[in-house]
């Protein structure tokens, strides 16, 4: 069956009564459980600033708020622009992360589409409907949506296929632009922490049904290794059922300490979706099973899918800027990123084009 034939049949397949109802395994409790805290908390001899304040003073961040100009008129609330060294730091993070995933951990890099049909979004566990939906739809064709994470197109990468055991596991990684209609009713609705668009490096794996828990643990180990190499102070949290999305059976979050905010903020997550997505995307694998009664020598079963964040750029920028800030208002660059910054070791140059001052707000960019 070719892709377009499958795409035409997809809405009916998603509504099919033969689709098994997904049942999540019950956890032992409803509380967040901190499994471990990693790294050393830095002791400041000055009052640490928020990352946004630091970067605005250096002229490296342009936010859609009344203190930093008129970007909100152009792109709306929660718009932002990175400038000069902050752009270089973002690119360094992305390049280093992808290199580690490909060279060290054996992932296959994929460039994914940023537009998906709404049926695919639903099959992945992301509802494009309702007032609380985080999915953006295209005005000209509301069947088409902007992706909120590379997980969505990666999950559909093998749609309709039956894989052999020799094909598994498959491990993909992708850097993509992500678009999310985040709710305005949140604790952190200013700055870079919760925005409508951002770049993110995602990990995604397809396994047989016996190895998905092992793959989830591997993803968490990779995340911890990446953040340790960046020299971050963070903790691993086992998430309760009420914090899991509809597709996830098990989920771990990693939260970094953000001293400028004096909070632990989520910087990554990893989830085992078992066969929720594969049932709806019809992705199976074939095993050899001898059945004397039916003379059948193979059996087809749904694969399991696992996903994890390797680098969500805005929150990584927040964490690095706040944990690596200096009394002088500069930011020290983590050692592993210095080669990707052409040898630059500190961000301290003030870009006057977008820098803010302590002058009263005039509604314009202060030059």
mmCIF file of C-alpha atoms in Angstrom:
data_model
loop_
_atom_site.group_PDB
_atom_site.id
_atom_site.type_symbol
_atom_site.label_atom_id
_atom_site.label_comp_id
_atom_site.label_asym_id
_atom_site.label_seq_id
_atom_site.Cartn_x
_atom_site.Cartn_y
_atom_site.Cartn_z
ATOM 1 C CA UNK A 1 0.000 0.000 0.000
ATOM 2 C CA UNK A 2 1.497 3.348 -1.014
ATOM 3 C CA UNK A 3 1.516 6.434 1.192
ATOM 4 C CA UNK A 4 -1.272 8.352 -0.555
ATOM 5 C CA UNK A 5 -3.597 5.348 -0.492
ATOM 6 C CA UNK A 6 -2.923 4.998 3.204
ATOM 7 C CA UNK A 7 -3.415 8.736 3.793
ATOM 8 C CA UNK A 8 -6.860 8.660 2.120
ATOM 9 C CA UNK A 9 -7.958 5.769 4.353
ATOM 10 C CA UNK A 10 -6.430 7.147 7.524
ATOM 11 C CA UNK A 11 -9.442 8.912 9.117
ATOM 12 C CA UNK A 12 -11.501 5.715 8.841
ATOM 13 C CA UNK A 13 -8.650 3.613 10.183
ATOM 14 C CA UNK A 14 -8.326 5.903 13.218
ATOM 15 C CA UNK A 15 -12.040 5.441 13.944
ATOM 16 C CA UNK A 16 -11.954 1.686 13.426
ATOM 17 C CA UNK A 17 -13.556 -0.328 16.190
ATOM 18 C CA UNK A 18 -10.737 -2.852 15.828
ATOM 19 C CA UNK A 19 -8.308 -0.355 17.377
ATOM 20 C CA UNK A 20 -7.552 -1.528 20.890
ATOM 21 C CA UNK A 21 -8.283 0.873 23.715
ATOM 22 C CA UNK A 22 -5.045 1.981 25.331
ATOM 23 C CA UNK A 23 -4.903 1.317 29.068
ATOM 24 C CA UNK A 24 -2.123 2.892 31.119
ATOM 25 C CA UNK A 25 -0.506 0.879 33.845
ATOM 26 C CA UNK A 26 -1.266 2.314 37.251
ATOM 27 C CA UNK A 27 1.592 3.902 39.155
ATOM 28 C CA UNK A 28 2.162 3.475 42.857
ATOM 29 C CA UNK A 29 1.157 7.047 43.681
ATOM 30 C CA UNK A 30 0.188 10.483 42.440
ATOM 31 C CA UNK A 31 3.161 12.407 43.786
ATOM 32 C CA UNK A 32 6.235 13.612 41.977
ATOM 33 C CA UNK A 33 9.210 11.516 42.989
ATOM 34 C CA UNK A 34 12.709 12.984 42.762
ATOM 35 C CA UNK A 35 14.954 10.047 41.914
ATOM 36 C CA UNK A 36 18.286 11.821 42.077
ATOM 37 C CA UNK A 37 19.904 15.248 42.054
ATOM 38 C CA UNK A 38 22.981 15.600 39.849
ATOM 39 C CA UNK A 39 25.754 18.175 39.834
ATOM 40 C CA UNK A 40 26.721 20.792 42.362
ATOM 41 C CA UNK A 41 24.620 23.819 43.196
ATOM 42 C CA UNK A 42 26.646 26.941 42.663
ATOM 43 C CA UNK A 43 26.971 29.327 45.595
ATOM 44 C CA UNK A 44 26.683 32.942 44.399
ATOM 45 C CA UNK A 45 28.275 35.858 46.228
ATOM 46 C CA UNK A 46 25.875 38.197 44.423
ATOM 47 C CA UNK A 47 22.163 38.232 43.575
ATOM 48 C CA UNK A 48 21.777 36.092 40.425
ATOM 49 C CA UNK A 49 19.722 37.601 37.625
ATOM 50 C CA UNK A 50 17.168 36.041 35.320
ATOM 51 C CA UNK A 51 18.590 34.958 31.974
ATOM 52 C CA UNK A 52 16.305 37.350 30.104
ATOM 53 C CA UNK A 53 17.516 40.309 32.166
ATOM 54 C CA UNK A 54 21.149 39.381 31.562
ATOM 55 C CA UNK A 55 20.700 38.953 27.835
ATOM 56 C CA UNK A 56 18.609 42.092 27.401
ATOM 57 C CA UNK A 57 21.279 44.156 29.135
ATOM 58 C CA UNK A 58 23.819 42.721 26.705
ATOM 59 C CA UNK A 59 21.516 43.450 23.787
ATOM 60 C CA UNK A 60 21.297 39.778 22.810
ATOM 61 C CA UNK A 61 17.584 39.183 23.397
ATOM 62 C CA UNK A 62 14.595 41.042 22.011
ATOM 63 C CA UNK A 63 11.296 40.269 23.785
ATOM 64 C CA UNK A 64 7.708 41.193 22.997
ATOM 65 C CA UNK A 65 7.150 43.205 26.161
ATOM 66 C CA UNK A 66 6.804 46.874 26.919
ATOM 67 C CA UNK A 67 10.390 47.153 28.144
ATOM 68 C CA UNK A 68 12.068 45.949 24.983
ATOM 69 C CA UNK A 69 10.375 47.442 21.972
ATOM 70 C CA UNK A 70 7.608 46.591 19.553
ATOM 71 C CA UNK A 71 8.232 42.977 18.618
ATOM 72 C CA UNK A 72 4.768 42.162 19.995
ATOM 73 C CA UNK A 73 3.229 44.290 17.259
ATOM 74 C CA UNK A 74 5.039 42.171 14.689
ATOM 75 C CA UNK A 75 4.720 38.657 16.095
ATOM 76 C CA UNK A 76 2.320 38.881 19.001
ATOM 77 C CA UNK A 77 2.659 38.036 22.669
ATOM 78 C CA UNK A 78 5.537 35.709 23.630
ATOM 79 C CA UNK A 79 7.502 36.606 20.492
ATOM 80 C CA UNK A 80 11.244 36.889 20.819
ATOM 81 C CA UNK A 81 14.402 37.309 18.769
ATOM 82 C CA UNK A 82 17.933 36.175 19.581
ATOM 83 C CA UNK A 83 20.867 38.339 18.517
ATOM 84 C CA UNK A 84 24.601 37.882 17.900
ATOM 85 C CA UNK A 85 26.288 35.743 20.607
ATOM 86 C CA UNK A 86 22.984 34.285 21.808
ATOM 87 C CA UNK A 87 22.381 32.994 18.277
ATOM 88 C CA UNK A 88 25.881 31.509 18.263
ATOM 89 C CA UNK A 89 25.213 29.845 21.611
ATOM 90 C CA UNK A 90 21.971 28.333 20.279
ATOM 91 C CA UNK A 91 23.728 26.998 17.182
ATOM 92 C CA UNK A 92 26.558 25.614 19.322
ATOM 93 C CA UNK A 93 24.087 23.768 21.546
ATOM 94 C CA UNK A 94 22.284 22.247 18.556
ATOM 95 C CA UNK A 95 25.449 21.242 16.668
ATOM 96 C CA UNK A 96 27.099 19.719 19.737
ATOM 97 C CA UNK A 97 23.953 17.814 20.761
ATOM 98 C CA UNK A 98 23.359 16.324 17.313
ATOM 99 C CA UNK A 99 27.022 15.368 17.002
ATOM 100 C CA UNK A 100 26.865 13.534 20.341
ATOM 101 C CA UNK A 101 23.661 11.716 19.406
ATOM 102 C CA UNK A 102 24.973 10.621 16.006
ATOM 103 C CA UNK A 103 28.620 9.877 16.790
ATOM 104 C CA UNK A 104 28.435 8.634 20.359
ATOM 105 C CA UNK A 105 24.949 7.120 20.660
ATOM 106 C CA UNK A 106 24.273 5.898 17.112
ATOM 107 C CA UNK A 107 21.169 7.888 16.207
ATOM 108 C CA UNK A 108 20.149 8.417 12.590
ATOM 109 C CA UNK A 109 19.597 12.144 11.859
ATOM 110 C CA UNK A 110 16.365 13.084 10.101
ATOM 111 C CA UNK A 111 15.076 16.397 8.732
ATOM 112 C CA UNK A 112 11.332 16.270 9.386
ATOM 113 C CA UNK A 113 8.394 18.153 7.821
ATOM 114 C CA UNK A 114 6.949 20.958 9.910
ATOM 115 C CA UNK A 115 3.426 20.476 8.553
ATOM 116 C CA UNK A 116 1.351 17.383 9.403
ATOM 117 C CA UNK A 117 -2.224 16.286 8.818
ATOM 118 C CA UNK A 118 -4.393 16.563 11.901
ATOM 119 C CA UNK A 119 -5.158 12.827 11.806
ATOM 120 C CA UNK A 120 -1.463 12.077 12.278
ATOM 121 C CA UNK A 121 -1.305 14.501 15.204
ATOM 122 C CA UNK A 122 -4.260 12.747 16.827
ATOM 123 C CA UNK A 123 -2.702 9.333 16.233
ATOM 124 C CA UNK A 124 0.417 10.521 18.076
ATOM 125 C CA UNK A 125 -1.669 11.605 21.086
ATOM 126 C CA UNK A 126 -1.870 15.344 20.412
ATOM 127 C CA UNK A 127 -5.394 16.671 20.017
ATOM 128 C CA UNK A 128 -5.714 19.504 17.480
ATOM 129 C CA UNK A 129 -9.222 20.355 18.733
ATOM 130 C CA UNK A 130 -10.611 22.069 21.794
ATOM 131 C CA UNK A 131 -9.934 25.325 23.610
ATOM 132 C CA UNK A 132 -6.928 23.917 25.486
ATOM 133 C CA UNK A 133 -5.267 22.441 22.415
ATOM 134 C CA UNK A 134 -1.653 23.500 21.916
ATOM 135 C CA UNK A 135 -1.778 22.705 18.195
ATOM 136 C CA UNK A 136 -1.705 25.433 15.551
ATOM 137 C CA UNK A 137 -3.837 24.767 12.458
ATOM 138 C CA UNK A 138 -3.358 26.318 9.020
ATOM 139 C CA UNK A 139 -6.066 28.857 8.159
ATOM 140 C CA UNK A 140 -6.269 27.862 4.491
ATOM 141 C CA UNK A 141 -6.599 24.134 5.263
ATOM 142 C CA UNK A 142 -7.490 23.193 8.834
ATOM 143 C CA UNK A 143 -6.528 19.566 8.160
ATOM 144 C CA UNK A 144 -2.917 20.720 8.239
ATOM 145 C CA UNK A 145 -1.121 21.556 11.515
ATOM 146 C CA UNK A 146 2.235 22.934 12.573
ATOM 147 C CA UNK A 147 4.253 20.381 14.512
ATOM 148 C CA UNK A 148 4.730 20.898 18.240
ATOM 149 C CA UNK A 149 7.695 18.514 18.418
ATOM 150 C CA UNK A 150 9.708 16.355 16.004
ATOM 151 C CA UNK A 151 8.241 13.360 17.848
ATOM 152 C CA UNK A 152 5.089 13.722 15.749
ATOM 153 C CA UNK A 153 6.602 13.371 12.234
ATOM 154 C CA UNK A 154 9.198 10.875 13.500
ATOM 155 C CA UNK A 155 6.409 8.680 14.906
ATOM 156 C CA UNK A 156 4.817 8.634 11.444
ATOM 157 C CA UNK A 157 8.122 8.057 9.643
ATOM 158 C CA UNK A 158 7.410 4.310 9.340
ATOM 159 C CA UNK A 159 3.628 4.584 9.017
ATOM 160 C CA UNK A 160 1.966 1.437 7.679
ATOM 161 C CA UNK A 161 5.178 -0.633 7.719
ATOM 162 C CA UNK A 162 5.876 -4.092 9.076
ATOM 163 C CA UNK A 163 9.489 -4.238 10.204
ATOM 164 C CA UNK A 164 11.662 -7.265 10.762
ATOM 165 C CA UNK A 165 13.297 -7.963 14.097
ATOM 166 C CA UNK A 166 16.635 -7.214 12.436
ATOM 167 C CA UNK A 167 15.419 -3.643 11.770
ATOM 168 C CA UNK A 168 14.922 -2.947 15.479
ATOM 169 C CA UNK A 169 15.609 -0.880 17.372
ATOM 170 C CA UNK A 170 15.469 2.215 15.193
ATOM 171 C CA UNK A 171 16.831 5.392 16.758
ATOM 172 C CA UNK A 172 16.179 8.749 15.106
ATOM 173 C CA UNK A 173 17.165 12.270 16.089
ATOM 174 C CA UNK A 174 15.953 15.517 14.604
ATOM 175 C CA UNK A 175 16.314 19.251 15.107
ATOM 176 C CA UNK A 176 13.106 21.060 14.256
ATOM 177 C CA UNK A 177 11.202 24.250 14.830
ATOM 178 C CA UNK A 178 8.362 23.561 17.266
ATOM 179 C CA UNK A 179 5.117 25.537 17.460
ATOM 180 C CA UNK A 180 2.838 25.464 20.497
ATOM 181 C CA UNK A 181 -0.204 27.566 21.353
ATOM 182 C CA UNK A 182 0.773 27.661 25.025
ATOM 183 C CA UNK A 183 -1.940 28.655 27.470
ATOM 184 C CA UNK A 184 -1.661 32.151 28.920
ATOM 185 C CA UNK A 185 -2.793 30.811 32.301
ATOM 186 C CA UNK A 186 0.646 29.665 33.429
ATOM 187 C CA UNK A 187 3.007 30.627 36.209
ATOM 188 C CA UNK A 188 5.847 31.470 33.822
ATOM 189 C CA UNK A 189 4.323 33.369 30.903
ATOM 190 C CA UNK A 190 7.064 35.970 30.421
ATOM 191 C CA UNK A 191 10.419 35.638 28.728
ATOM 192 C CA UNK A 192 11.875 32.508 27.153
ATOM 193 C CA UNK A 193 10.504 29.828 29.469
ATOM 194 C CA UNK A 194 7.151 29.346 27.721
ATOM 195 C CA UNK A 195 7.048 30.528 24.120
ATOM 196 C CA UNK A 196 5.032 29.775 20.991
ATOM 197 C CA UNK A 197 7.969 28.719 18.807
ATOM 198 C CA UNK A 198 11.426 27.322 19.519
ATOM 199 C CA UNK A 199 14.100 24.956 18.231
ATOM 200 C CA UNK A 200 14.481 21.523 19.790
ATOM 201 C CA UNK A 201 16.577 18.401 19.256
ATOM 202 C CA UNK A 202 14.435 15.316 19.748
ATOM 203 C CA UNK A 203 15.261 11.617 20.189
ATOM 204 C CA UNK A 204 12.845 8.940 18.993
ATOM 205 C CA UNK A 205 13.068 5.155 19.003
ATOM 206 C CA UNK A 206 11.076 2.193 17.722
ATOM 207 C CA UNK A 207 11.566 -1.068 19.609
ATOM 208 C CA UNK A 208 9.948 -4.450 20.017
ATOM 209 C CA UNK A 209 7.495 -4.711 22.891
ATOM 210 C CA UNK A 210 10.029 -6.263 25.265
ATOM 211 C CA UNK A 211 12.690 -3.543 25.072
ATOM 212 C CA UNK A 212 10.856 -0.207 25.331
ATOM 213 C CA UNK A 213 11.446 0.195 29.072
ATOM 214 C CA UNK A 214 15.129 -0.469 28.520
ATOM 215 C CA UNK A 215 15.177 2.134 25.728
ATOM 216 C CA UNK A 216 13.453 4.662 27.981
ATOM 217 C CA UNK A 217 16.172 4.175 30.586
ATOM 218 C CA UNK A 218 18.796 4.561 27.857
ATOM 219 C CA UNK A 219 17.233 7.863 26.769
ATOM 220 C CA UNK A 220 17.307 9.128 30.352
ATOM 221 C CA UNK A 221 20.959 8.103 30.667
ATOM 222 C CA UNK A 222 21.757 10.002 27.455
ATOM 223 C CA UNK A 223 19.991 13.101 28.733
ATOM 224 C CA UNK A 224 21.860 12.947 32.034
ATOM 225 C CA UNK A 225 25.171 12.481 30.220
ATOM 226 C CA UNK A 226 24.530 15.485 27.946
ATOM 227 C CA UNK A 227 23.597 17.762 30.841
ATOM 228 C CA UNK A 228 26.525 16.539 32.930
ATOM 229 C CA UNK A 229 28.923 17.362 30.092
ATOM 230 C CA UNK A 230 27.401 20.850 30.021
ATOM 231 C CA UNK A 231 28.149 21.133 33.734
ATOM 232 C CA UNK A 232 24.521 21.693 34.764
ATOM 233 C CA UNK A 233 22.900 21.196 38.162
ATOM 234 C CA UNK A 234 19.685 19.195 37.649
ATOM 235 C CA UNK A 235 17.411 16.530 39.069
ATOM 236 C CA UNK A 236 15.539 13.524 37.644
ATOM 237 C CA UNK A 237 11.824 13.286 38.420
ATOM 238 C CA UNK A 238 9.504 10.292 38.012
ATOM 239 C CA UNK A 239 6.236 11.823 36.831
ATOM 240 C CA UNK A 240 2.826 10.773 38.269
ATOM 241 C CA UNK A 241 -0.038 9.581 36.099
ATOM 242 C CA UNK A 242 -1.914 12.875 36.075
ATOM 243 C CA UNK A 243 1.097 14.592 34.431
ATOM 244 C CA UNK A 244 1.335 12.105 31.570
ATOM 245 C CA UNK A 245 -0.051 12.805 28.127
ATOM 246 C CA UNK A 246 -2.621 10.426 26.669
ATOM 247 C CA UNK A 247 0.003 8.456 24.751
ATOM 248 C CA UNK A 248 2.586 8.011 27.524
ATOM 249 C CA UNK A 249 2.775 4.953 29.747
ATOM 250 C CA UNK A 250 5.822 6.114 31.708
ATOM 251 C CA UNK A 251 7.538 9.493 31.834
ATOM 252 C CA UNK A 252 10.615 11.036 33.401
ATOM 253 C CA UNK A 253 11.341 14.767 33.525
ATOM 254 C CA UNK A 254 14.674 16.432 34.092
ATOM 255 C CA UNK A 255 14.516 19.762 35.884
ATOM 256 C CA UNK A 256 17.436 22.180 36.087
ATOM 257 C CA UNK A 257 17.906 24.642 38.891
ATOM 258 C CA UNK A 258 17.478 28.192 37.586
ATOM 259 C CA UNK A 259 19.041 30.470 40.223
ATOM 260 C CA UNK A 260 17.817 33.720 38.687
ATOM 261 C CA UNK A 261 14.274 32.481 39.175
ATOM 262 C CA UNK A 262 15.069 30.371 42.248
ATOM 263 C CA UNK A 263 13.044 27.484 40.794
ATOM 264 C CA UNK A 264 13.531 24.030 39.328
ATOM 265 C CA UNK A 265 12.412 24.240 35.694
ATOM 266 C CA UNK A 266 11.781 21.378 33.270
ATOM 267 C CA UNK A 267 14.415 21.193 30.525
ATOM 268 C CA UNK A 268 13.650 17.737 29.103
ATOM 269 C CA UNK A 269 11.383 14.728 29.336
ATOM 270 C CA UNK A 270 11.430 11.120 28.157
ATOM 271 C CA UNK A 271 8.381 8.908 27.640
ATOM 272 C CA UNK A 272 7.544 5.331 26.781
ATOM 273 C CA UNK A 273 4.372 5.343 24.688
ATOM 274 C CA UNK A 274 4.344 1.534 24.340
ATOM 275 C CA UNK A 275 1.962 0.707 21.446
ATOM 276 C CA UNK A 276 -0.377 3.729 21.662
ATOM 277 C CA UNK A 277 1.106 5.425 18.591
ATOM 278 C CA UNK A 278 1.940 2.259 16.654
ATOM 279 C CA UNK A 279 -1.638 0.969 16.865
ATOM 280 C CA UNK A 280 -2.934 4.178 15.364
ATOM 281 C CA UNK A 281 -0.132 4.473 12.792
ATOM 282 C CA UNK A 282 -0.200 0.751 11.972
ATOM 283 C CA UNK A 283 3.512 0.114 12.584
ATOM 284 C CA UNK A 284 4.312 -3.525 13.328
ATOM 285 C CA UNK A 285 7.214 -5.933 13.520
ATOM 286 C CA UNK A 286 7.302 -9.576 12.478
ATOM 287 C CA UNK A 287 8.515 -12.351 14.741
ATOM 288 C CA UNK A 288 9.044 -16.003 13.928
ATOM 289 C CA UNK A 289 6.597 -18.070 15.958
ATOM 290 C CA UNK A 290 5.906 -21.709 15.125
ATOM 291 C CA UNK A 291 2.211 -22.567 15.512
ATOM 292 C CA UNK A 292 1.475 -26.221 14.733
ATOM 293 C CA UNK A 293 -2.300 -25.734 14.842
ATOM 294 C CA UNK A 294 -2.373 -23.040 12.143
ATOM 295 C CA UNK A 295 0.936 -23.824 10.401
ATOM 296 C CA UNK A 296 1.738 -20.115 10.819
ATOM 297 C CA UNK A 297 5.443 -19.476 11.233
ATOM 298 C CA UNK A 298 5.339 -15.766 12.039
ATOM 299 C CA UNK A 299 3.361 -13.269 14.079
ATOM 300 C CA UNK A 300 2.966 -9.504 13.579
ATOM 301 C CA UNK A 301 2.884 -7.291 16.655
ATOM 302 C CA UNK A 302 2.766 -3.554 17.197
ATOM 303 C CA UNK A 303 6.082 -1.879 17.916
ATOM 304 C CA UNK A 304 6.668 0.309 20.948
ATOM 305 C CA UNK A 305 7.759 3.953 20.622
ATOM 306 C CA UNK A 306 9.954 5.990 22.962
ATOM 307 C CA UNK A 307 10.714 9.703 22.792
ATOM 308 C CA UNK A 308 12.966 12.114 24.652
ATOM 309 C CA UNK A 309 14.175 15.708 24.536
ATOM 310 C CA UNK A 310 17.896 16.134 23.953
ATOM 311 C CA UNK A 311 17.964 19.931 23.802
ATOM 312 C CA UNK A 312 15.030 22.343 24.109
ATOM 313 C CA UNK A 313 16.901 25.515 23.192
ATOM 314 C CA UNK A 314 15.117 28.321 25.099
ATOM 315 C CA UNK A 315 15.180 26.521 28.441
ATOM 316 C CA UNK A 316 18.764 25.410 27.887
ATOM 317 C CA UNK A 317 19.699 29.041 27.229
ATOM 318 C CA UNK A 318 17.947 30.029 30.458
ATOM 319 C CA UNK A 319 19.751 27.337 32.440
ATOM 320 C CA UNK A 320 23.208 28.055 31.040
ATOM 321 C CA UNK A 321 22.872 31.830 31.379
ATOM 322 C CA UNK A 322 21.609 31.621 34.967
ATOM 323 C CA UNK A 323 23.982 28.919 36.193
ATOM 324 C CA UNK A 324 27.040 30.355 34.392
ATOM 325 C CA UNK A 325 26.485 34.079 35.008
ATOM 326 C CA UNK A 326 29.121 36.292 36.618
ATOM 327 C CA UNK A 327 28.994 39.273 38.951
ATOM 328 C CA UNK A 328 29.863 41.515 35.980
ATOM 329 C CA UNK A 329 26.766 40.402 34.071
ATOM 330 C CA UNK A 330 28.559 38.168 31.570
ATOM 331 C CA UNK A 331 28.041 34.441 30.888
ATOM 332 C CA UNK A 332 30.813 31.837 30.855
ATOM 333 C CA UNK A 333 30.439 29.327 28.021
ATOM 334 C CA UNK A 334 30.465 25.619 29.021
ATOM 335 C CA UNK A 335 33.732 23.950 28.037
ATOM 336 C CA UNK A 336 32.196 21.458 25.584
ATOM 337 C CA UNK A 337 30.608 24.280 23.591
ATOM 338 C CA UNK A 338 33.746 26.428 23.236
ATOM 339 C CA UNK A 339 34.939 24.615 20.048
ATOM 340 C CA UNK A 340 31.502 25.303 18.529
ATOM 341 C CA UNK A 341 31.809 29.003 19.458
ATOM 342 C CA UNK A 342 35.098 29.429 17.543
ATOM 343 C CA UNK A 343 37.040 29.405 20.787
ATOM 344 C CA UNK A 344 34.932 32.055 22.519
ATOM 345 C CA UNK A 345 34.886 31.445 26.277
ATOM 346 C CA UNK A 346 32.574 34.168 27.590
ATOM 347 C CA UNK A 347 29.603 36.231 26.434
ATOM 348 C CA UNK A 348 30.225 39.778 27.558
ATOM 349 C CA UNK A 349 30.036 42.024 24.513
ATOM 350 C CA UNK A 350 27.170 44.478 24.605
ATOM 351 C CA UNK A 351 25.264 44.726 21.344
ATOM 352 C CA UNK A 352 23.928 48.291 21.252
ATOM 353 C CA UNK A 353 21.295 47.640 18.594
ATOM 354 C CA UNK A 354 18.903 45.895 20.972
ATOM 355 C CA UNK A 355 20.351 46.643 24.399
ATOM 356 C CA UNK A 356 17.980 47.917 27.065
ATOM 357 C CA UNK A 357 18.839 50.555 29.627
ATOM 358 C CA UNK A 358 17.306 51.813 32.827
ATOM 359 C CA UNK A 359 15.701 54.719 30.976
ATOM 360 C CA UNK A 360 11.899 55.068 31.179
ATOM 361 C CA UNK A 361 9.962 53.073 28.598
ATOM 362 C CA UNK A 362 9.126 55.037 25.456
ATOM 363 C CA UNK A 363 7.531 52.212 23.505
ATOM 364 C CA UNK A 364 10.576 52.038 21.234
ATOM 365 C CA UNK A 365 13.813 50.060 21.168
ATOM 366 C CA UNK A 366 16.399 51.886 23.273
ATOM 367 C CA UNK A 367 19.565 52.292 21.181
#
